[in-house]
Tab-separated table of C-alpha atoms in Angstrom:
chain	number	residue	atom	x	y	z
A	1108	MET	CA	118.951	-80.361	-110.505
A	1109	ASN	CA	117.586	-77.878	-108.065
A	1110	LEU	CA	120.898	-77.115	-106.168
A	1111	SER	CA	122.594	-76.876	-109.758
A	1112	PHE	CA	120.742	-73.830	-110.627
A	1113	PHE	CA	121.862	-72.156	-107.643
A	1114	ASP	CA	125.666	-73.049	-108.046
A	1115	GLN	CA	126.173	-70.109	-110.317
A	1116	PHE	CA	125.689	-67.696	-106.920
A	1117	ALA	CA	128.499	-69.348	-105.206
A	1118	SER	CA	131.694	-67.600	-105.392
A	1119	PRO	CA	134.201	-69.619	-107.701
A	1120	GLN	CA	137.654	-70.900	-105.851
A	1121	LEU	CA	141.259	-71.571	-106.599
A	1122	LEU	CA	142.775	-73.704	-104.549
A	1123	GLY	CA	140.227	-73.118	-101.922
A	1124	ILE	CA	140.647	-69.406	-101.999
A	1125	PRO	CA	137.425	-67.564	-103.008
A	1126	LEU	CA	138.158	-65.348	-106.106
A	1127	ILE	CA	135.065	-63.002	-105.364
A	1128	LEU	CA	137.944	-60.169	-104.405
A	1129	LEU	CA	139.658	-60.890	-107.937
A	1130	SER	CA	136.143	-60.384	-109.564
A	1131	THR	CA	135.181	-57.146	-107.791
A	1132	LEU	CA	138.498	-55.506	-109.017
A	1133	PHE	CA	138.498	-56.932	-112.627
A	1134	PRO	CA	136.135	-53.898	-113.802
A	1135	ALA	CA	138.912	-51.653	-113.232
A	1136	LEU	CA	141.007	-53.123	-115.735
A	1137	LEU	CA	138.194	-51.785	-118.254
A	1138	LEU	CA	139.014	-48.146	-117.285
A	1139	PRO	CA	141.805	-46.263	-119.403
A	1140	SER	CA	144.931	-45.752	-117.347
A	1141	PRO	CA	145.711	-41.824	-117.153
A	1142	THR	CA	148.147	-40.298	-119.165
A	1143	ASN	CA	149.492	-36.717	-119.963
A	1144	ARG	CA	146.931	-36.298	-123.009
A	1145	TRP	CA	143.289	-35.357	-122.360
A	1146	MET	CA	141.816	-37.945	-124.768
A	1147	THR	CA	143.882	-40.559	-126.309
A	1148	ASN	CA	141.643	-42.843	-128.372
A	1149	ARG	CA	137.607	-42.843	-129.321
A	1150	LEU	CA	136.982	-45.074	-126.549
A	1151	SER	CA	138.280	-43.044	-123.477
A	1152	THR	CA	136.387	-40.072	-125.284
A	1153	LEU	CA	133.377	-42.329	-125.042
A	1154	GLN	CA	134.200	-43.410	-121.424
A	1155	SER	CA	134.296	-39.508	-120.098
A	1156	TRP	CA	131.296	-38.939	-122.017
A	1157	PHE	CA	129.265	-41.817	-120.322
A	1158	LEU	CA	130.749	-40.653	-117.144
A	1159	GLN	CA	130.111	-36.976	-117.376
A	1160	LEU	CA	126.350	-37.985	-118.225
A	1161	ILE	CA	126.072	-40.406	-114.893
A	1162	THR	CA	127.526	-37.528	-112.665
A	1163	LYS	CA	125.081	-35.164	-114.132
A	1164	GLN	CA	122.193	-37.189	-113.612
A	1165	LEU	CA	123.176	-38.085	-110.131
A	1166	MET	CA	123.542	-34.522	-109.353
A	1167	ILE	CA	120.694	-33.065	-110.322
A	1168	PRO	CA	118.601	-33.732	-107.365
A	1169	LEU	CA	121.397	-32.521	-105.091
A	1170	ASN	CA	122.430	-28.817	-103.980
A	1171	LYS	CA	125.829	-27.631	-103.889
A	1172	MET	CA	126.839	-29.280	-100.670
A	1173	GLY	CA	126.004	-32.716	-102.047
A	1174	HIS	CA	128.332	-32.239	-105.146
A	1175	LYS	CA	130.967	-33.061	-102.848
A	1176	TRP	CA	129.901	-36.536	-103.112
A	1177	ALA	CA	130.375	-36.794	-107.130
A	1178	LEU	CA	133.359	-38.830	-107.226
A	1179	ILE	CA	131.827	-41.366	-104.703
A	1180	LEU	CA	128.604	-41.357	-106.430
A	1181	SER	CA	129.957	-41.863	-109.912
A	1182	SER	CA	132.642	-44.201	-108.890
A	1183	LEU	CA	129.868	-46.451	-107.108
A	1184	MET	CA	127.627	-46.456	-110.421
A	1185	THR	CA	130.528	-47.282	-112.843
A	1186	PHE	CA	131.392	-50.203	-110.553
A	1187	LEU	CA	128.091	-51.712	-109.783
A	1188	LEU	CA	127.317	-51.022	-114.066
A	1189	LEU	CA	130.599	-53.056	-114.786
A	1190	ILE	CA	130.129	-55.590	-112.407
A	1191	ASN	CA	126.375	-55.899	-113.122
A	1192	LEU	CA	127.269	-56.491	-116.758
A	1193	LEU	CA	130.407	-58.743	-116.470
A	1194	GLY	CA	128.187	-60.961	-114.553
A	1195	LEU	CA	126.167	-61.409	-117.558
A	1196	LEU	CA	128.904	-63.402	-119.646
A	1197	PRO	CA	129.318	-66.980	-120.082
A	1198	TYR	CA	131.425	-68.562	-117.184
A	1199	THR	CA	131.467	-65.574	-115.098
A	1200	PHE	CA	130.576	-64.654	-111.437
A	1201	THR	CA	128.250	-61.728	-110.303
A	1202	PRO	CA	129.188	-60.449	-106.950
A	1203	THR	CA	126.337	-58.151	-106.763
A	1204	THR	CA	123.969	-61.393	-106.455
A	1205	GLN	CA	125.249	-61.781	-102.701
A	1206	LEU	CA	123.694	-59.979	-100.265
A	1207	SER	CA	126.440	-59.780	-98.055
A	1208	MET	CA	128.628	-57.505	-101.017
A	1209	ASN	CA	125.393	-55.650	-101.335
A	1210	MET	CA	125.221	-54.930	-97.822
A	1211	ALA	CA	128.793	-53.951	-97.466
A	1212	LEU	CA	128.031	-51.196	-99.913
A	1213	ALA	CA	124.607	-49.650	-98.738
A	1214	PHE	CA	125.168	-49.870	-95.297
A	1215	PRO	CA	128.216	-47.626	-94.728
A	1216	LEU	CA	127.045	-45.088	-97.472
A	1217	TRP	CA	123.393	-44.948	-96.132
A	1218	LEU	CA	124.928	-44.502	-92.478
A	1219	ALA	CA	127.383	-41.501	-93.902
A	1220	THR	CA	124.502	-39.930	-95.228
A	1221	LEU	CA	122.606	-40.235	-91.952
A	1222	LEU	CA	125.444	-38.505	-90.116
A	1223	THR	CA	125.886	-36.029	-92.465
A	1224	GLY	CA	122.321	-34.722	-91.409
A	1225	LEU	CA	122.528	-35.443	-87.604
A	1226	ARG	CA	125.696	-33.452	-87.717
A	1227	ASN	CA	124.784	-30.283	-90.395
A	1228	GLN	CA	121.340	-30.142	-89.499
A	1229	PRO	CA	120.237	-32.239	-86.460
A	1230	SER	CA	116.550	-30.660	-85.552
A	1231	VAL	CA	115.786	-31.000	-89.475
A	1232	SER	CA	116.996	-34.644	-89.997
A	1233	LEU	CA	115.018	-35.494	-86.292
A	1234	GLY	CA	112.155	-33.736	-87.562
A	1235	HIS	CA	111.842	-36.477	-90.523
A	1236	LEU	CA	110.339	-38.406	-87.851
A	1237	LEU	CA	107.381	-36.856	-87.099
A	1238	PRO	CA	105.613	-34.967	-89.689
A	1239	GLU	CA	104.312	-31.410	-88.746
A	1240	GLY	CA	100.384	-31.399	-87.455
A	1241	THR	CA	100.278	-34.950	-86.183
A	1242	PRO	CA	97.634	-35.575	-83.677
A	1243	THR	CA	99.009	-36.092	-80.234
A	1244	ILE	CA	97.707	-39.661	-79.722
A	1245	LEU	CA	99.364	-40.828	-82.915
A	1246	ILE	CA	103.061	-39.466	-82.316
A	1247	PRO	CA	104.624	-42.319	-80.287
A	1248	ALA	CA	103.228	-44.650	-83.485
A	1249	LEU	CA	104.140	-42.442	-86.310
A	1250	ILE	CA	108.015	-41.811	-84.592
A	1251	LEU	CA	107.983	-46.048	-84.349
A	1252	ILE	CA	106.894	-46.372	-87.959
A	1253	GLU	CA	109.343	-43.678	-89.311
A	1254	THR	CA	112.213	-44.661	-86.936
A	1255	THR	CA	111.657	-48.589	-88.587
A	1256	SER	CA	111.316	-47.103	-92.328
A	1257	LEU	CA	114.657	-45.199	-91.590
A	1258	LEU	CA	116.411	-48.120	-90.179
A	1259	ILE	CA	115.473	-50.631	-93.059
A	1260	ARG	CA	116.648	-48.835	-95.888
A	1261	PRO	CA	120.061	-49.862	-96.365
A	1262	LEU	CA	118.324	-53.704	-96.264
A	1263	ALA	CA	115.909	-52.610	-98.943
A	1264	LEU	CA	118.892	-51.379	-101.130
A	1265	GLY	CA	120.736	-54.446	-100.904
A	1266	VAL	CA	117.540	-56.717	-101.305
A	1267	ARG	CA	116.186	-55.165	-104.126
A	1268	LEU	CA	119.691	-55.362	-105.803
A	1269	THR	CA	120.437	-58.917	-105.051
A	1270	ALA	CA	116.799	-59.913	-105.577
A	1271	ASN	CA	116.585	-58.493	-109.258
A	1272	LEU	CA	119.899	-59.821	-110.462
A	1273	THR	CA	119.085	-63.219	-108.745
A	1274	ALA	CA	115.880	-63.529	-110.497
A	1275	GLY	CA	117.148	-62.596	-113.871
A	1276	HIS	CA	119.682	-65.111	-113.950
A	1277	LEU	CA	117.792	-67.867	-112.616
A	1278	LEU	CA	115.462	-67.179	-115.354
A	1279	ILE	CA	118.349	-67.184	-118.041
A	1280	GLN	CA	119.534	-70.525	-116.499
A	1281	LEU	CA	116.115	-72.242	-116.324
A	1282	ILE	CA	115.160	-71.397	-119.971
A	1283	SER	CA	118.562	-72.005	-121.478
A	1284	THR	CA	118.358	-75.869	-119.792
A	1285	ALA	CA	114.771	-75.939	-121.112
A	1286	THR	CA	116.265	-74.959	-124.446
A	1287	MET	CA	118.843	-77.561	-124.699
A	1288	THR	CA	116.579	-80.271	-123.307
A	1289	LEU	CA	113.968	-79.896	-125.941
A	1290	LEU	CA	116.233	-79.208	-128.741
A	1291	PRO	CA	116.288	-83.097	-129.760
A	1292	ILE	CA	112.686	-83.861	-128.611
A	1293	MET	CA	110.962	-81.039	-130.120
A	1294	PRO	CA	113.263	-78.675	-132.104
A	1295	THR	CA	110.556	-76.486	-133.280
A	1296	ILE	CA	109.652	-75.578	-129.561
A	1297	SER	CA	113.378	-75.283	-128.871
A	1298	ILE	CA	113.605	-72.615	-131.279
A	1299	LEU	CA	110.882	-70.663	-129.888
A	1300	THR	CA	112.288	-71.203	-126.750
A	1301	ALA	CA	115.617	-69.820	-127.607
A	1302	SER	CA	114.156	-66.843	-129.043
A	1303	ILE	CA	112.659	-66.040	-125.770
A	1304	LEU	CA	116.023	-66.980	-124.089
A	1305	LEU	CA	117.378	-63.892	-126.535
A	1306	LEU	CA	114.852	-61.586	-125.348
A	1307	LEU	CA	115.563	-62.307	-121.937
A	1308	THR	CA	118.699	-61.585	-121.835
A	1309	ILE	CA	118.420	-58.230	-123.466
A	1310	LEU	CA	116.069	-57.367	-120.661
A	1311	GLU	CA	118.524	-58.256	-118.266
A	1312	LEU	CA	121.207	-56.109	-119.824
A	1313	ALA	CA	118.685	-53.198	-119.061
A	1314	VAL	CA	117.778	-54.466	-115.874
A	1315	ALA	CA	121.699	-54.689	-114.919
A	1316	MET	CA	122.134	-51.094	-115.941
A	1317	ILE	CA	118.634	-49.870	-114.393
A	1318	GLN	CA	119.542	-51.918	-110.981
A	1319	ALA	CA	123.027	-49.734	-110.689
A	1320	TYR	CA	121.340	-46.468	-111.522
A	1321	VAL	CA	118.627	-46.938	-109.069
A	1322	PHE	CA	121.162	-48.332	-106.621
A	1323	VAL	CA	122.870	-44.933	-106.553
A	1324	LEU	CA	120.113	-42.484	-107.078
A	1325	LEU	CA	118.533	-43.942	-103.793
A	1326	LEU	CA	121.653	-43.074	-102.038
A	1327	SER	CA	121.575	-39.733	-103.427
A	1328	LEU	CA	118.026	-38.936	-102.396
A	1329	TYR	CA	119.064	-40.099	-99.186
A	1330	LEU	CA	121.642	-37.439	-98.901
A	1331	GLN	CA	119.247	-34.814	-100.177
A	1332	GLU	CA	117.156	-35.185	-97.251
A	1333	ASN	CA	120.027	-34.756	-94.808
A	1334	ILE	CA	121.886	-31.464	-96.772
């Protein structure tokens, strides 16, 4: 029984071929195709307004040099948001519950922000490893601590996204299993459990959006430190 709870996190296969690549490309089908007109319908207008809102929020902590990253960060935000929300539909798979995929997104972007800082302002970037006014005796320990905290940033990004989505999916499956099990035995308790399941599903919708925003926002803050 315990193993079946984690089967939802395994990539579905067709003829022995993992379908995780197809599931990551599927959100692109929800975006409107480019045309010669600025706005084709209300849906494209709403999507354009939403993308503009996302980009504006992500660019607030950045200076003008960081605005070059607007397309990358807004695209990543849209990608994560659509994948997280689509993963809540029945009989679907959420690729962002895989730590390997989240690390593949977090590590290159974190490394790009770090290399940007080392190229543009190496002294300032390296100065973050040693706060000003540190006693001489604490310098080696602080450099070690700051370096460790810097290197675990991509791991923290990937683990945070994976853990939050995995915990939510497990709770939904546990409560739904309890609802169906209690239905023939204690219908009243089963209805109460179903109401809790509905509230948890609404909460997971919020978590899916918040976690996508937090992932990209932290990347933008890392970028701000290095430009």
